[in-house]
Coordinates of C-alpha atoms and ligand atoms in Angstrom, one line a residue:
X14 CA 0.0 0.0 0.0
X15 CA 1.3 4.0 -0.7
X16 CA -0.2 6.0 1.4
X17 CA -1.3 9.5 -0.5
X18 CA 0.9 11.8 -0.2
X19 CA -1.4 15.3 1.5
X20 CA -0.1 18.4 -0.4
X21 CA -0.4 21.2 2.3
X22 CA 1.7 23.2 -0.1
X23 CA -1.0 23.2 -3.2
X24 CA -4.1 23.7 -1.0
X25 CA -1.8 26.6 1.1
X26 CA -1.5 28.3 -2.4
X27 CA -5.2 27.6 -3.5
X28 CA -6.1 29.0 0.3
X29 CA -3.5 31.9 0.1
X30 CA -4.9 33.4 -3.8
X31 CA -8.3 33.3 -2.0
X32 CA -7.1 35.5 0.5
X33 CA -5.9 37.5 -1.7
X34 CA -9.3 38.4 -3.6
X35 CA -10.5 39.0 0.0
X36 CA -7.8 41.1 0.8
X37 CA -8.6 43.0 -2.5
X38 CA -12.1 43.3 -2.3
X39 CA -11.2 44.9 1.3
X40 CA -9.4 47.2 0.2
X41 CA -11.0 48.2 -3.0
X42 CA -15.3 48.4 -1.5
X43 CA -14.4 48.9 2.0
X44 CA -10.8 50.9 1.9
X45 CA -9.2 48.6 4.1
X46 CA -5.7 47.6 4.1
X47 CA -5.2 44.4 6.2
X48 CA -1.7 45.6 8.3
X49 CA 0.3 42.1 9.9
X50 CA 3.3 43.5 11.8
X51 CA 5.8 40.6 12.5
X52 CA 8.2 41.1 15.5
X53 CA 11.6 39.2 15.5
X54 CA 13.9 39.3 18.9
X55 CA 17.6 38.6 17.8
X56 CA 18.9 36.6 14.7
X57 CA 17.7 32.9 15.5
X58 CA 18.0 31.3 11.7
X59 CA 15.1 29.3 11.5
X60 CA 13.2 32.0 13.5
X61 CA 14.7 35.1 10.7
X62 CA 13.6 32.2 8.0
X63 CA 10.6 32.2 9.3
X64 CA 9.5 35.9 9.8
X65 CA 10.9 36.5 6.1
X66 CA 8.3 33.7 4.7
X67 CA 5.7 35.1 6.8
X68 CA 6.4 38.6 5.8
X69 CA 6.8 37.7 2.0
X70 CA 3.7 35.8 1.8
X71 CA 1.6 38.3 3.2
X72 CA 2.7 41.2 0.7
X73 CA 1.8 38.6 -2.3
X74 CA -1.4 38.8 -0.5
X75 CA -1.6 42.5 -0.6
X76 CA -1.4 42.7 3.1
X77 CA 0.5 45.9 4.8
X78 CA 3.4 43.8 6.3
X79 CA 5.6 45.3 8.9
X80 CA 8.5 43.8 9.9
X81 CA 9.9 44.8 13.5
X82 CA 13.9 42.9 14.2
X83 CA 15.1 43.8 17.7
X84 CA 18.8 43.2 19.0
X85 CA 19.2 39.8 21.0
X86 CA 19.7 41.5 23.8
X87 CA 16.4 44.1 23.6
X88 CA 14.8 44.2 27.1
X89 CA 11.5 43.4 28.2
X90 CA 10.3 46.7 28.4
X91 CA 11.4 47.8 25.1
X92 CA 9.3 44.7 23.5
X93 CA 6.2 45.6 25.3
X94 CA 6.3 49.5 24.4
X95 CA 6.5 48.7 20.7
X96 CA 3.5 46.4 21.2
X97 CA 1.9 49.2 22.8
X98 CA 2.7 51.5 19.8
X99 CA 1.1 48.7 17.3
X100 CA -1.9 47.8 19.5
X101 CA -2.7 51.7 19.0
X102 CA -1.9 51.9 15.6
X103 CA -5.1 51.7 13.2
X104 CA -3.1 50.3 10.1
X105 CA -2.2 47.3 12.1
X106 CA -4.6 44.8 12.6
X107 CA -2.2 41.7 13.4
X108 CA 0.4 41.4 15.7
X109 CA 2.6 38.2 16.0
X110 CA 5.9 37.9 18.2
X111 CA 8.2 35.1 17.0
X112 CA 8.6 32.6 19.8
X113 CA 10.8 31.3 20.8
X114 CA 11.9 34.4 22.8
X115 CA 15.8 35.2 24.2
X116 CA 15.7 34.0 27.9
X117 CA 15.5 37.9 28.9
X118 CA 12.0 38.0 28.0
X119 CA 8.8 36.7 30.0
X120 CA 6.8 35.5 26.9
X121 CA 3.6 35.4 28.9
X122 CA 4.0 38.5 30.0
X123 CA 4.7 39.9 25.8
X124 CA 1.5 37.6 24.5
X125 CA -1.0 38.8 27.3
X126 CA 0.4 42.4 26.0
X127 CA -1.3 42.1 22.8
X128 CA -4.4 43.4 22.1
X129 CA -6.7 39.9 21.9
X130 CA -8.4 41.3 18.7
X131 CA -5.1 42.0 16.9
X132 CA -3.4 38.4 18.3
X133 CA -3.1 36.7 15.5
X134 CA -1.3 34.0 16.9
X135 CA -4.5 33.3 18.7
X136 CA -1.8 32.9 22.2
X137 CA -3.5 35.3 24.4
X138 CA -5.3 34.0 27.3
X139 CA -8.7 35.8 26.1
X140 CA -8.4 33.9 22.4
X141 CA -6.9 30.6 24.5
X142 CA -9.8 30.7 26.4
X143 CA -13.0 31.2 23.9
X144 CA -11.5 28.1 21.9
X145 CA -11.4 26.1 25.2
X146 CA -15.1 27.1 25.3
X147 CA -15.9 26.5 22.5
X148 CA -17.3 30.2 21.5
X149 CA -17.3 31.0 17.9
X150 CA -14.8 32.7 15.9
X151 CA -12.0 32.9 18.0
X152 CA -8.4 34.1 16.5
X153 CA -7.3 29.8 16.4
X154 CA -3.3 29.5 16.3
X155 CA -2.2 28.8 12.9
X156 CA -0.8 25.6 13.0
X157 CA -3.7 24.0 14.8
X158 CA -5.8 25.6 12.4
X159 CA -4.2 24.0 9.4
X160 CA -3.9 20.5 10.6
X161 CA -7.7 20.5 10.8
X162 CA -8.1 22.0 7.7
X163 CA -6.1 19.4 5.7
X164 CA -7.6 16.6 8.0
X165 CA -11.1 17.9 6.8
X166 CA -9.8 17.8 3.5
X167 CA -9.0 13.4 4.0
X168 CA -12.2 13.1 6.4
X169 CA -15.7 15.6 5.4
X170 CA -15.9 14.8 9.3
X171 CA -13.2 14.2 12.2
X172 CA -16.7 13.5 14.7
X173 CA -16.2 10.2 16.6
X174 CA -12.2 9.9 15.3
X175 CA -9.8 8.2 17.3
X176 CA -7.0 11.3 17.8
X177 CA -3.8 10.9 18.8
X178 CA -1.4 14.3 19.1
X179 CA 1.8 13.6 20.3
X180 CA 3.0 17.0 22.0
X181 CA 1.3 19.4 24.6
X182 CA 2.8 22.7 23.8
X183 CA 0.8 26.1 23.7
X184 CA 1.7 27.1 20.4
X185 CA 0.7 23.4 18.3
X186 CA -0.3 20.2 20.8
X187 CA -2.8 21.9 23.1
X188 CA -4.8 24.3 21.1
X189 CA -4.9 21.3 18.4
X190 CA -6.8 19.6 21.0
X191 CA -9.0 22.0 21.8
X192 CA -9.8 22.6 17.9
X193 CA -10.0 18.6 17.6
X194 CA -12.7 18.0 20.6
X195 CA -14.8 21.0 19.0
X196 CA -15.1 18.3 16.0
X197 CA -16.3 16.1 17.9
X198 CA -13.1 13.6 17.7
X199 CA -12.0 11.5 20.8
X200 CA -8.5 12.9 21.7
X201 CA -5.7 11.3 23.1
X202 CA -2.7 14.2 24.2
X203 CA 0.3 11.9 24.6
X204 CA 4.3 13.8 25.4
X205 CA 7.3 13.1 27.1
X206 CA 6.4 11.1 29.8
X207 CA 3.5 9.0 28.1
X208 CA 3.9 5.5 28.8
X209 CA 3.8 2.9 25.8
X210 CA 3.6 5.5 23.2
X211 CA 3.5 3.3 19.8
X212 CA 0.5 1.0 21.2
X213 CA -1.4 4.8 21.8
X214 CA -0.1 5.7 18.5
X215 CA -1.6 2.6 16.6
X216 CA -5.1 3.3 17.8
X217 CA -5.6 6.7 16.2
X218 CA -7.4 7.1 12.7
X219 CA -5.9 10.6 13.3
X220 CA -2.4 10.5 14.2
X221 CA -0.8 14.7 14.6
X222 CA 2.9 14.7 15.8
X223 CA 4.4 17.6 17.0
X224 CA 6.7 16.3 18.3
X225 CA 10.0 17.8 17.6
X226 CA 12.0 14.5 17.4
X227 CA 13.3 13.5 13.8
X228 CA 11.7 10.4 12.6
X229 CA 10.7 9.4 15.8
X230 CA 7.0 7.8 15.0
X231 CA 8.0 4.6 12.7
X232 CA 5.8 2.8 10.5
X233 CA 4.7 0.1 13.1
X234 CA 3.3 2.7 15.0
X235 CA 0.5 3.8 12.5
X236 CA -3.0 2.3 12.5
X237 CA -3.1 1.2 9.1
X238 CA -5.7 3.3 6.7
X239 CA -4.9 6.4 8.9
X240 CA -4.3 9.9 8.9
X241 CA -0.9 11.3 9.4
X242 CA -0.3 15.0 10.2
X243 CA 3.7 15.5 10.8
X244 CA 4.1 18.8 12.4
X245 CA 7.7 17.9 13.0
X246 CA 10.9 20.6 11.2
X247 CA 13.8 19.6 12.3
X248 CA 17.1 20.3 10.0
X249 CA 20.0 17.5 10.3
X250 CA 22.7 16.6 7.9
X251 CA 22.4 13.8 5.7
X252 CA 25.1 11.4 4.4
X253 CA 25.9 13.3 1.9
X254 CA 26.9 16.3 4.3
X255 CA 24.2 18.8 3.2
X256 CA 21.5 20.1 5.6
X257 CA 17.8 18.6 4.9
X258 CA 14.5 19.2 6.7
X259 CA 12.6 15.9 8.0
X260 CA 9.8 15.6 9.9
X261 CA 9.2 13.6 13.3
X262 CA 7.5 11.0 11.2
X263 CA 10.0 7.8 9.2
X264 CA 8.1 9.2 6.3
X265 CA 9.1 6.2 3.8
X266 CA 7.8 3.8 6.5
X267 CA 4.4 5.9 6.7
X268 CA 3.7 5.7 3.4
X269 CA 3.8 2.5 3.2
X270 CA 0.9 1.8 6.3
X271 CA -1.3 5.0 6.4
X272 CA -3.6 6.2 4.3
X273 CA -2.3 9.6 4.0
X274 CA 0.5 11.7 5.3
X275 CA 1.8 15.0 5.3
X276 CA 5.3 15.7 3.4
X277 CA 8.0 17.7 5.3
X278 CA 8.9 20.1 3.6
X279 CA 5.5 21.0 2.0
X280 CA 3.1 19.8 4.4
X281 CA 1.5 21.6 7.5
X282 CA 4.5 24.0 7.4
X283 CA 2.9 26.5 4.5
X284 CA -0.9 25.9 6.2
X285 CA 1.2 27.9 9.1
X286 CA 1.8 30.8 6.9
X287 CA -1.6 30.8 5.1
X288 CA -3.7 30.4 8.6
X289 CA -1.8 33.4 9.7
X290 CA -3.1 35.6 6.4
X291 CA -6.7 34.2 7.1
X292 CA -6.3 35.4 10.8
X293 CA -4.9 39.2 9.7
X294 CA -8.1 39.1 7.1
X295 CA -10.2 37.9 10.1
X296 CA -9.2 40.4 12.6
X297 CA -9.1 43.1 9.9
X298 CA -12.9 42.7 9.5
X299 CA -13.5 42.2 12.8
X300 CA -11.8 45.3 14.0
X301 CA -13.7 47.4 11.4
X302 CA -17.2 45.5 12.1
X303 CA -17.5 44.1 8.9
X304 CA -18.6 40.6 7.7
X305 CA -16.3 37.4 7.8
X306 CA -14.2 37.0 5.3
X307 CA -16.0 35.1 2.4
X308 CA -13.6 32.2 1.9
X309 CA -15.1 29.6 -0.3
X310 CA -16.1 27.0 2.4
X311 CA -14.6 24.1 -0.1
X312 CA -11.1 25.1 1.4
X313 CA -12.1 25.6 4.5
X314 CA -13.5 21.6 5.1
Ligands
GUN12 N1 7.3 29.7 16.7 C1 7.0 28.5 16.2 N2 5.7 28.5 15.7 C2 5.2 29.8 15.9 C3 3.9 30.4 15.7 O1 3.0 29.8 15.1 N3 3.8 31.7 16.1 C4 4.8 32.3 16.7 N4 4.6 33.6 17.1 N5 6.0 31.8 17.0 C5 6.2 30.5 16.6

């Protein structure tokens, strides 16, 4: 059996050039110019990678991106002043600090900073706290967001699933919990300290791994049939000396017992990006008391 192969990258693209007529039709009927400003402390490289892909993408969306780099060594004070300044500022309706943050900073302290309707991150305890409740049209955190998304694009419906996640984070293994339960799924949050992982691992039809271990979850792991969402990015050097990004899932293995898995690269990593557009568009109407974005509910499951 070959599993399929779930291309996060094609549907982020479809998702993203809807966004864009959104983000167009905003501007152009309503004169409003969706503003994401991006805030990077010091020169992490996967972090600076990030930012840039986040920034990029939402310019080709037409969205007013602002990028804010701060020295390594910026204090706490200095972070929460220029949130200040953008949670005033009427052209910005997103704000996202790139975690992690240098060991100077309390990152609670910078995410309960941000104004809940401009947290695109969907982090602060007000956002956290309406998805745990269920209440509608929260700002979801991105990654969460698109794991469900391309799991509703395998299954029409995730009610009465068997979920695994491996990972209980804030910013990917909790909230995709949360967002699993409201689908009615039965949800299994397994980490560090879970006992006989692989036998909790072969009873989910939806298997998410965030688990930040390379090629940790092996084939005989996986239910066979089932979904597999690898949330994993890690960078190691192959044999042949180069640096290559793989996922916390033995993808060859996977393919060969699921019934469809998530490439890395090219798999949840560019739903991240796109969820984080959606949520700018979101809290761009929101803030100026206009309708929800009209995205064709095809792509949204
Ligand atoms: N670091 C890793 N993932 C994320 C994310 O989704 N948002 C932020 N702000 N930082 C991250």
């Amino acid at each position: 059996m070959s599993a399929q192969i779930i291309d996060g990258k094609g549907f982020a693209a479809r998702l993203r050039n809807n966004i864009a007529g959104q983000v167009q039709r905003l501007t152009a009927e309503q004169d409003v110019v969706p503003g994401l400003a991006v805030i990077l402390v010091g020169e992490d490289p996967a972090s600076t990678v990030y930012v840039r892909n986040k920034a990029n993408a939402a310019t080709a969306a037409g969205i007013r991106s602002l990028e804010r780099r701060l020295p390594v060594d910026t204090s706490q004070q200095d972070v929460l002043a220029l949130i200040d300044k953008l949670n005033g500022d009427p052209t910005v309706h997103g704000i996202l600090v790139q975690m992690p943050l240098p060991a100077q900073i309390d990152s609670a302290a910078v995410i309960a900073a941000i104004d809940p309707a401009k947290d695109v991150d969907g982090f602060h305890p007000l956002n956290v706290g309406q998805l745990a409740t269920g209440l509608p049209a929260p700002l979801v955190p991105c990654t969460p967001q698109g794991c469900i998304l391309l799991a509703k694009s395998i299954a029409k419906s995730l009610a009465g699933q068997d979920a695994v996640v491996i990972g209980r984070s804030n910013i990917v293994g909790k909230p995709l919990a949360q967002l699993l339960i409201n689908e009615s799924a039965t949800v299994t949050v397994a980490h560090s300290k879970t006992r006989d992982l692989p036998e909790i691992c072969r009873r989910a039809d939806l298997l998410c791994v965030a688990a930040g271990r390379p090629g940790m979850v092996r084939g005989s792991w996986i239910k066979p049939g089932a979904t597999v969402l690898d949330i994993g990015i890690n960078r190691i050097v192959g044999a042949d000396g180069k640096a290559h990004l793989v996922g916390d899932v033995a993808f060859a293995e996977a393919l060969q017992v699921a019934g469809a898995v998530t490439p890395v690269p090219g798999g949840i990593g560019p739903m991240t990006v796109a969820c984080l557009l959606l949520n700018t568009i979101r809290a761009a109407c929101a803030i100026h008391r206009l309708p929800e974005p009209m995205i064709a509910p095809a792509m949204l499951g």
